[in-house]
XYZ file of C-alpha atoms in Angstrom:
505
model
C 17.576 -7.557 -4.660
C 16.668 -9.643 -7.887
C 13.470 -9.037 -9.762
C 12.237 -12.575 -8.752
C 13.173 -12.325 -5.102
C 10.925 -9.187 -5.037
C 8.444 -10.203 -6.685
C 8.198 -13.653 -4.678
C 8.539 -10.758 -1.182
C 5.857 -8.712 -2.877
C 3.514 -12.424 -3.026
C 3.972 -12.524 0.658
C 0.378 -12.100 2.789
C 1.422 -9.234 4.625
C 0.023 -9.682 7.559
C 1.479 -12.843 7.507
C 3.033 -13.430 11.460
C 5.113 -16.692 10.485
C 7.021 -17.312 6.929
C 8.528 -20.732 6.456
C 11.787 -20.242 3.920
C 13.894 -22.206 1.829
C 16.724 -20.923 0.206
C 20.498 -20.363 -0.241
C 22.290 -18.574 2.268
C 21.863 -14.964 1.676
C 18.829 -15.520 -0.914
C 16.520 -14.743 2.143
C 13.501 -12.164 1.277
C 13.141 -11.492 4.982
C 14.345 -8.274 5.354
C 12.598 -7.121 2.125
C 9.332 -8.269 3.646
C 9.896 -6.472 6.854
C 9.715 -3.385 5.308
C 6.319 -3.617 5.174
C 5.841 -5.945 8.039
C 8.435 -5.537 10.807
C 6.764 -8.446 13.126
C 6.869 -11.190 11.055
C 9.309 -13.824 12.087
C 10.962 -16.186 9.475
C 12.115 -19.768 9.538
C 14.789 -20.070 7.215
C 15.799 -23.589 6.084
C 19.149 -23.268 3.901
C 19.999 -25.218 0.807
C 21.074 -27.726 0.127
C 19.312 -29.428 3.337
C 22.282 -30.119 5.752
C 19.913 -32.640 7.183
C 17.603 -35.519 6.601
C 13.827 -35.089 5.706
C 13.274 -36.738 8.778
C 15.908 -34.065 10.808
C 13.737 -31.240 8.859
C 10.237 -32.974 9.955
C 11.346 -33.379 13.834
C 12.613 -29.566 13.517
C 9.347 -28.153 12.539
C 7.335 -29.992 14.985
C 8.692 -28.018 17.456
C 6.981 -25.007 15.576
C 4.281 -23.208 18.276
C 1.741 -22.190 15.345
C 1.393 -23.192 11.768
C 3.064 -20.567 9.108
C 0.858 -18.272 7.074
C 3.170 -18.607 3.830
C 5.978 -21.181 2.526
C 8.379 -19.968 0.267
C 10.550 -22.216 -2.073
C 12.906 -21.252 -3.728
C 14.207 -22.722 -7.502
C 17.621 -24.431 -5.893
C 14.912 -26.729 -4.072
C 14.128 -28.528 -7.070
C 17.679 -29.510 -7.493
C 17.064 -32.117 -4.852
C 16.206 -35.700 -6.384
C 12.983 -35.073 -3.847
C 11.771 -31.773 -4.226
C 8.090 -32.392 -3.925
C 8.930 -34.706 -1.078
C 10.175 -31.479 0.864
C 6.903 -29.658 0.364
C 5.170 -32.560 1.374
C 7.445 -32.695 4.645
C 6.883 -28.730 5.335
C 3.025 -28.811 3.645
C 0.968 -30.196 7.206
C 2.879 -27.144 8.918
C 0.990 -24.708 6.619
C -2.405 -22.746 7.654
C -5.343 -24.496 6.188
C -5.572 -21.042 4.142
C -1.834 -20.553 4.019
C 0.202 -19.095 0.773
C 2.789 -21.394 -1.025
C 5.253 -19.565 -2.833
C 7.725 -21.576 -5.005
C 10.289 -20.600 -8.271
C 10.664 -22.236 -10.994
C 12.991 -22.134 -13.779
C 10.507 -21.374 -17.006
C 12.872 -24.727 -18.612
C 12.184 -26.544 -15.834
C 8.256 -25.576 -16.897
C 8.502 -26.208 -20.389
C 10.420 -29.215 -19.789
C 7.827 -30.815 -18.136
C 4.742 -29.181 -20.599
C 6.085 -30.832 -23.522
C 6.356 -33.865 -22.126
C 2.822 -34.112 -21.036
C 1.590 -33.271 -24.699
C 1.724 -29.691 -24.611
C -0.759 -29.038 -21.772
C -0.734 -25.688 -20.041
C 2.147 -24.744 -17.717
C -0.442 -24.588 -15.211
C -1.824 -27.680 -15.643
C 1.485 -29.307 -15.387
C 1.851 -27.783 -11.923
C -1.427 -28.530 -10.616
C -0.703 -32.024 -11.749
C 2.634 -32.557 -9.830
C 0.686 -30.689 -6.758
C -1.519 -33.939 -6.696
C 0.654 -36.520 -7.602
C 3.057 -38.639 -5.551
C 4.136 -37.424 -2.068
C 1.389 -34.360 -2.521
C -1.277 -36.658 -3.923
C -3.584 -35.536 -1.061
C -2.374 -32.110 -0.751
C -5.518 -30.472 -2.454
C -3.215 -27.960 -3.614
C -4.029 -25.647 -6.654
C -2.314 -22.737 -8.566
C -3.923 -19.167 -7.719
C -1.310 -17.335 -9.551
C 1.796 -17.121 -11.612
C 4.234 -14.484 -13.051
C 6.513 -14.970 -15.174
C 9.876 -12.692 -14.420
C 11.821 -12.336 -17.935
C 13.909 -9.500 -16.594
C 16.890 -11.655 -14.178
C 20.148 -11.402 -12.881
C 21.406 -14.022 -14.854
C 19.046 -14.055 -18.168
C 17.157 -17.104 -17.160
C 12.868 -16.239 -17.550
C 11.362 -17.928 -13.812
C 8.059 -18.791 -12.818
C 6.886 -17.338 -9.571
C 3.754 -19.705 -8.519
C 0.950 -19.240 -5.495
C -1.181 -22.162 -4.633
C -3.443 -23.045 -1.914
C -6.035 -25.500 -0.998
C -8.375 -24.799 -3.419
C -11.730 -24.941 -1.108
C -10.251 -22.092 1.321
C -10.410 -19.133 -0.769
C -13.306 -16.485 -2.743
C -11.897 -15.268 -6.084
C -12.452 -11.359 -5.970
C -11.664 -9.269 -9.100
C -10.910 -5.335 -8.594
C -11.051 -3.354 -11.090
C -9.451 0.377 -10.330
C -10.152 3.290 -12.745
C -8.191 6.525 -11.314
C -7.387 9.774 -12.834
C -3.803 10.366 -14.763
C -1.123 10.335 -11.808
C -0.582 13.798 -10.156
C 1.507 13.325 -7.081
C 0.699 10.708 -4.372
C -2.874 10.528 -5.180
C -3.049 7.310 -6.994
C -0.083 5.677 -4.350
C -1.576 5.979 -1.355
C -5.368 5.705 -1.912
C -5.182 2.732 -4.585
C -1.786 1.579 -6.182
C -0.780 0.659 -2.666
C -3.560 -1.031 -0.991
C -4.179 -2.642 -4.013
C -0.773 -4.503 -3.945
C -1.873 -5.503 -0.472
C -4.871 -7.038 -1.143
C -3.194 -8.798 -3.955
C -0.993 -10.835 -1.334
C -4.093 -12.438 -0.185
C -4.989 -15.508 -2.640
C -7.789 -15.359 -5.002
C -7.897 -11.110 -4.968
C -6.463 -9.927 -8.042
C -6.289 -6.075 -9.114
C -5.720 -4.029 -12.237
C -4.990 -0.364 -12.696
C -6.286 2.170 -15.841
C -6.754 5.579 -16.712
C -9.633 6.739 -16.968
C -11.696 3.213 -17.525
C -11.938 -0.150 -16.106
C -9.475 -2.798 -17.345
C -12.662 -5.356 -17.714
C -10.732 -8.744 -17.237
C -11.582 -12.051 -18.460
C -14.005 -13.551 -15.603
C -12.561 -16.059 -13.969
C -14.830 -19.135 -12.447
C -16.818 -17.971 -9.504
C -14.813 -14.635 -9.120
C -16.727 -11.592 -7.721
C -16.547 -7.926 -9.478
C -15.718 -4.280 -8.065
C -14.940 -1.576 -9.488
C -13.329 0.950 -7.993
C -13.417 5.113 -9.167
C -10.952 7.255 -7.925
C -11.812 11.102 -7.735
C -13.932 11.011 -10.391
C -16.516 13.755 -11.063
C -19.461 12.178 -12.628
C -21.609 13.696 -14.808
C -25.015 12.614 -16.917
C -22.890 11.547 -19.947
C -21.051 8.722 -17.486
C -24.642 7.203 -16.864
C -23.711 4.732 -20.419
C -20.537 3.766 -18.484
C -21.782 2.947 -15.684
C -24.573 1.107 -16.635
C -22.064 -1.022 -18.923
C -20.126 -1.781 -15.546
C -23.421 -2.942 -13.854
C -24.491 -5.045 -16.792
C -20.711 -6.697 -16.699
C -22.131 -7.400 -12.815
C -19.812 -4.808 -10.890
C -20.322 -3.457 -7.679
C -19.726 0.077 -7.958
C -17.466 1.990 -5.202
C -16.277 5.672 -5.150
C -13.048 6.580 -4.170
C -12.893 10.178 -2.766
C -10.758 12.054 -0.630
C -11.003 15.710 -0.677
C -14.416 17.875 -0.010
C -16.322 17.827 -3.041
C -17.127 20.854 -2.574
C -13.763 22.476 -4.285
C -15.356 21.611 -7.687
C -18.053 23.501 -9.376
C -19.122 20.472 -11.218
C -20.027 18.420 -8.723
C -22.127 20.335 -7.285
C -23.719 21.203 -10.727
C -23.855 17.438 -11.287
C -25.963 17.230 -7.788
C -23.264 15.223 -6.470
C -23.628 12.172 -8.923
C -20.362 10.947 -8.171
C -21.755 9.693 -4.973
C -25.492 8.691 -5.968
C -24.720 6.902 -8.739
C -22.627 4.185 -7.055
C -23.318 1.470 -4.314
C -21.295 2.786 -1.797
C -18.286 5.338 -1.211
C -14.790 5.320 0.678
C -13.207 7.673 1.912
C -10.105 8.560 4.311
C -11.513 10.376 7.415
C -14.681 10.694 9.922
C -14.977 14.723 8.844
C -14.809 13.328 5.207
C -17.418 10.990 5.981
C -19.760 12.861 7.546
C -19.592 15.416 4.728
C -20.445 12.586 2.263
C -23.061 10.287 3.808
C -25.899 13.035 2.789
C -25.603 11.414 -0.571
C -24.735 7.893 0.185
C -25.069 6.451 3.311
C -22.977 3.381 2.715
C -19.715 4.877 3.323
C -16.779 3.255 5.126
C -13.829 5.064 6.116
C -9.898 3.678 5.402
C -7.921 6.237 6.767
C -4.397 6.744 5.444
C -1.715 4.376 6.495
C 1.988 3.819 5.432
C 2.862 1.020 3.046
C 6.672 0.186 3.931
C 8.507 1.423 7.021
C 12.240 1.324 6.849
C 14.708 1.134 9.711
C 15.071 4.048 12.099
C 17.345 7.035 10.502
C 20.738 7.705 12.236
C 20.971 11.578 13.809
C 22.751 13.703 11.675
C 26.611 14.336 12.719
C 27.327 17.137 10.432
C 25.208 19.312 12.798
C 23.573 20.491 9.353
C 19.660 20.224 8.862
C 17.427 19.952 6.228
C 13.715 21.718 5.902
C 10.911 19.658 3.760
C 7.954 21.464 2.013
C 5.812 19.010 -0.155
C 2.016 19.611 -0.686
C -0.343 20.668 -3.372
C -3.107 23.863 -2.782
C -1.504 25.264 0.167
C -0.810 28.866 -0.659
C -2.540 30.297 1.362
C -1.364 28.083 4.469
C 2.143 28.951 4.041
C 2.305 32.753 3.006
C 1.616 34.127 6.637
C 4.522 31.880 7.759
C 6.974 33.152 5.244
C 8.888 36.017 6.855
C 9.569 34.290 9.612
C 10.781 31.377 8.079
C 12.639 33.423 6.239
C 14.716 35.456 9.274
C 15.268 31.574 11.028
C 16.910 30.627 7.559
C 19.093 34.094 7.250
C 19.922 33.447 11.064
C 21.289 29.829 10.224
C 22.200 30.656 6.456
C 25.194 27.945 6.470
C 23.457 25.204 8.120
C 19.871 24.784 7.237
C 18.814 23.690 3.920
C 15.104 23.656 2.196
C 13.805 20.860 0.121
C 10.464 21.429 -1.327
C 8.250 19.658 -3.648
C 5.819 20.786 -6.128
C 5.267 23.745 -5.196
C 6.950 26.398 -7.162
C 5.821 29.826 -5.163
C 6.884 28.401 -2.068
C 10.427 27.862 -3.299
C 10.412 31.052 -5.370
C 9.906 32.799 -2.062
C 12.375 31.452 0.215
C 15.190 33.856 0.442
C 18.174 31.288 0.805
C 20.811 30.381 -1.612
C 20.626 26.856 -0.068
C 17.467 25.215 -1.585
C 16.261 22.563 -3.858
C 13.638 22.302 -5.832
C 11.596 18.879 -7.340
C 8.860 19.451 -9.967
C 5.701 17.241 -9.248
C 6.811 13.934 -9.035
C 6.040 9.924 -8.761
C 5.784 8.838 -4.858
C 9.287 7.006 -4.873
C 11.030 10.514 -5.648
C 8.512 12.713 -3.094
C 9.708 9.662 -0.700
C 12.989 9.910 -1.110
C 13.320 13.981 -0.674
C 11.797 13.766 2.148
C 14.060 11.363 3.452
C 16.754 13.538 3.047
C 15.580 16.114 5.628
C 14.914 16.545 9.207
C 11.970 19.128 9.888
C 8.702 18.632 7.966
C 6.750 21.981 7.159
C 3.008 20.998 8.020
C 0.640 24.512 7.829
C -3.112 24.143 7.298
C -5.419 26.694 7.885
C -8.921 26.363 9.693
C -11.029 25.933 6.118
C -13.522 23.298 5.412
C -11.187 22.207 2.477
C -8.057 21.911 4.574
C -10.456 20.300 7.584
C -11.636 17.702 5.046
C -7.850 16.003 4.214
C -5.976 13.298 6.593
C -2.749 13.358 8.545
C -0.895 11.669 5.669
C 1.655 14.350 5.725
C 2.376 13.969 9.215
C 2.978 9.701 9.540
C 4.420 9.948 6.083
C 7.013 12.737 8.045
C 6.989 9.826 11.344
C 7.824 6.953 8.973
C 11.059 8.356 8.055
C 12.279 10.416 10.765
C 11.263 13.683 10.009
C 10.046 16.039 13.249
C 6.516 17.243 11.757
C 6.106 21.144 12.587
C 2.058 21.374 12.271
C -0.688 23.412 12.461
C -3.415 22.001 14.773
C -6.038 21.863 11.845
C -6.266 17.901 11.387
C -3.089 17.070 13.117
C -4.095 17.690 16.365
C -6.831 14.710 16.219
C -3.421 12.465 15.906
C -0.094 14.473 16.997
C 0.734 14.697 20.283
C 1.945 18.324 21.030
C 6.256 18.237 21.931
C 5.877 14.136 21.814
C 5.574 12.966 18.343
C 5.350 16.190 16.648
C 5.361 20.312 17.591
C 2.372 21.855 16.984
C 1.931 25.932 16.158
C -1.345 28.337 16.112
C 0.348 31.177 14.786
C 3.206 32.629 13.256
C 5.007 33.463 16.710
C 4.301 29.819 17.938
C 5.585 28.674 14.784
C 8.694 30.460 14.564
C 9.168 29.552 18.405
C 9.020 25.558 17.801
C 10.997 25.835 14.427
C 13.832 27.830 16.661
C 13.427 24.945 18.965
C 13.705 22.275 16.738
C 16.773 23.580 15.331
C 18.542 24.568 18.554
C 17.767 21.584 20.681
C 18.764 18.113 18.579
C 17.826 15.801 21.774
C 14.067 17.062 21.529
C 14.147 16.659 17.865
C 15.536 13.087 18.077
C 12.945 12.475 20.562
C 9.938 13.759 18.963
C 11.128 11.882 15.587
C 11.511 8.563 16.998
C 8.460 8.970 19.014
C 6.670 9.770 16.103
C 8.289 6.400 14.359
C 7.331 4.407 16.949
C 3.630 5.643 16.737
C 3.507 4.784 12.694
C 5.212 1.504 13.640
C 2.722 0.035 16.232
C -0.737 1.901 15.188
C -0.591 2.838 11.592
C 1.114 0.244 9.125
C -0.822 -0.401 6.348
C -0.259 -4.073 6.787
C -2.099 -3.613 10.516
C -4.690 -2.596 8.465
C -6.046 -3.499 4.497
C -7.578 -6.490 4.976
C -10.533 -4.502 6.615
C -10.811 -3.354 2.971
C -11.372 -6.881 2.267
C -14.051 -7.784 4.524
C -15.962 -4.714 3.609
C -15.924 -5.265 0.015
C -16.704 -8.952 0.489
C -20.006 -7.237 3.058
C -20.906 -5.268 0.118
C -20.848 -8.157 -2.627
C -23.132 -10.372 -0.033
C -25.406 -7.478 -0.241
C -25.482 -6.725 -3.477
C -28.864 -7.189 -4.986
C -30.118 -4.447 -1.226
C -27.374 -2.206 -2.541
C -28.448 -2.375 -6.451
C -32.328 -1.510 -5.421
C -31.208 1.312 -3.487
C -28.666 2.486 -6.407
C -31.696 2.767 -8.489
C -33.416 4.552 -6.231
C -30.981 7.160 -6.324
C -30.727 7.133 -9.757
C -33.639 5.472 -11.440
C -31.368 6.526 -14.915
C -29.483 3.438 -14.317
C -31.672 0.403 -13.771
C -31.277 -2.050 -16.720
């Protein structure tokens, strides 16, 4: 797919349940979108229009419900009539609907230097309230310019909306240097979501706040990922509540596992409004030093068709995790006898962990240093038993099921111990799950042997991630709490300073 069709797919609402599209045949972003939103059903007009205005007017009255987006694409505007299109397919858009269009950049300057030089932007807005559109109250949101195309030619990839339906938000993310998944699934991710929904934008840093222009009336959070405060950030983050942010703390591990923040009296959590996190346990371990915590649990971002059953009759074991040493060791030998048993047909991928590899005693392994989330994705992927052991610690009791719906997206039978997993994998439905070495060994030999129960369990498993836990089923909670946060603001600063009087202005 081009860079501009995915960027226009990745503009998309995605919740969105009806997408009205305009484009050459085979141009469609549809099944892009799907990835991420397998229910939402497109209406896809082709160009050119192989029938009148009228024809195309007639057509969508017989539409059930308004469409949450509109999506034009650049061969529209070859049309003598373009904006006489939109204003044919405009009253069939939600009052808060998304309208997507693409426009050559010439096509943009074209029309700048003719009005004087104004803005791009202002050009648009002006041709959104002229002629046929003249009462569409239409106004750009956003636009991104896509210099890297198929053919060479820069486009313009513009969102407007009725200007009165939407609250400008501003998030501003500050996360550690990547290491694994970390960043993907708790921020990068979610982030992109919420950016679908007009008037959020979001920006991404290393170790500090990207602190944007303002734009008019826009609304400030900032959000820290894992970060272990100490008494020299108090500077910083009074600078972030002077620039009017609402402070958040993003944390997803037991604090706990680092000295400092318990030598720091847990600072990372008073000195902020209010924390999330990605379980109850978590949660509960947490709300000692801030009660206003709000729990997102883990959820999968894009969920592609259901994988094919091997033919081959080969498999393919997956190991991926970070801090698990002493989950896996008791599990070793007799992983190791099932893998000398089936020495020409089972395989090991594994991920990160070098020890874990080191100790497999099989010729037929691979091995990926830490990596990005595409590449963990994508190894993972390529197998068809996921390796799942967690002893009963308070660390281990403290993390999510990512593992095991990441395993369920995919088609990957998760092999788990009951520490976490239980709470969401059903035992010999969409997962096996062990309490010892024996058991372990058992449903390993099982899953191996039997390839009907493993189908079963994997597509069971797929079908649980795709009706319960798609990400776009759930971010815009995210939303609504930060917007229930921002309406109680000047509560939530009185009690910050409470906490920690060292940062009242």
């Amino acid at each position: 797919m081009s860079p501009v069709a995915a960027k226009l797919a990745a503009l998309i609402p995605v919740d969105a349940c009806t997408v009205f599209e305009m484009c050459r045949s085979g141009d469609s972003v549809a099944q892009r979108f799907r990835l991420r939103n397998p229910t939402t059903a497109f209406m896809i007009e082709s160009v050119p229009l192989s029938r009148s205005l009228d024809d195309l007017a007639r057509g969508l009255a017989t539409v059930s419900r308004p469409f949450d987006a509109v999506l034009l694409h650049e061969d529209v505007l070859q049309r003598p009539d373009p904006f006489a299109v939109l204003a044919t397919i405009l009253p069939h858009l939600r009052a808060d609907g998304s309208l997507l269009m693409v426009l050559p950049w010439a096509w943009c300057e074209q029309r700048r230097i003719a009005a004087g030089g104004a803005s791009v932007i202002a050009v648009i807005e002006a041709a959104l309230a002229d002629g046929p559109l003249r009462d569409s109250g239409l106004g750009v949101d956003c636009a991104a310019r896509i210099t890297r195309t198929d053919d060479g030619v820069p486009r313009l990839i513009v969102r407007a909306v009725r200007k009165k339906v939407f609250r400008r938000l501003y998030l501003g993310a500050m996360t550690l240097r990547p290491a694994g998944a970390c960043n993907d699934t708790r921020i990068d991710l979610p982030n992109a979501f919420l950016e679908t929904i007009p008037g959020v934008r979001c920006t991404t840093s290393v170790e500090h706040i990207l602190n944007s222009a303002r734009l008019s009336g826009e609304r400030r959070i900032a959000i820290l990922q894992r970060r272990i405060a100490s008494p020299a950030d108090l500077p910083d983050l009074k600078g972030l509540l002077r620039e009017g942010y609402l402070l958040v703390s993003e944390f997803d591990d037991h604090p706990n596992h680092w000295p400092n923040m318990v030598r720091n009296q847990y600072l990372t959590f008073r000195g902020v409004h209010a924390v999330q996190t990605s379980t109850d346990f978590l949660a509960g371990e947490l709300r000692g030093h801030n009660p206003e915590i709000q729990v997102f649990p883990n959820q999968i971002a894009t969920l592609p068709p259901p994988r094919q059953p091997r033919a081959d009759g080969r498999l393919a074991l997956f190991f991926g995790a970070f801090n698990r040493g002493g989950d896996w060791r008791p599990l070793m030998e007799p992983l190791n006898r099932i893998l000398a048993a089936n020495r020409n047909r089972i395989g090991v991928q594994v991920v990160h962990d070098r020890a874990f590899f080191d100790a497999l005693d099989t010729e037929n392994k691979a091995f990926i240093p830490t990596c990005g989330y595409d590449v963990y994705i994508q190894a993972l992927r390529r197998c068809d038993i996921g390796l799942l052991p967690l002893n009963d610690t308070l660390f281990n009791r403290s993390k999510s099921d990512l593992k095991f719906i990441e395993c369920a997206a995919h088609g990957v039978a998760a092999l788990a111990s009951p520490v976490i997993y239980t709470e969401t994998l059903r035992d010999g439905d969409t997962g096996v799950l062990f309490h010892s070495p024996a058991e372990f060994a058992a449903g390993l030999t099982r899953l191996i042997e039997d390839a009907d129960w493993r189908a079963g369990i994997a597509a069971n498993a797929y079908g649980y991630v795709r009706d319960h836990r798609l990400m776009a089923q759930h971010f815009r909670k995210r939303l609504d709490w930060y917007h229930s946060l921002l309406d109680r603001k000047e509560e939530l600063d009185a009690r910050l300073y409470e906490r920690v009087p060292e940062l009242r202005p």
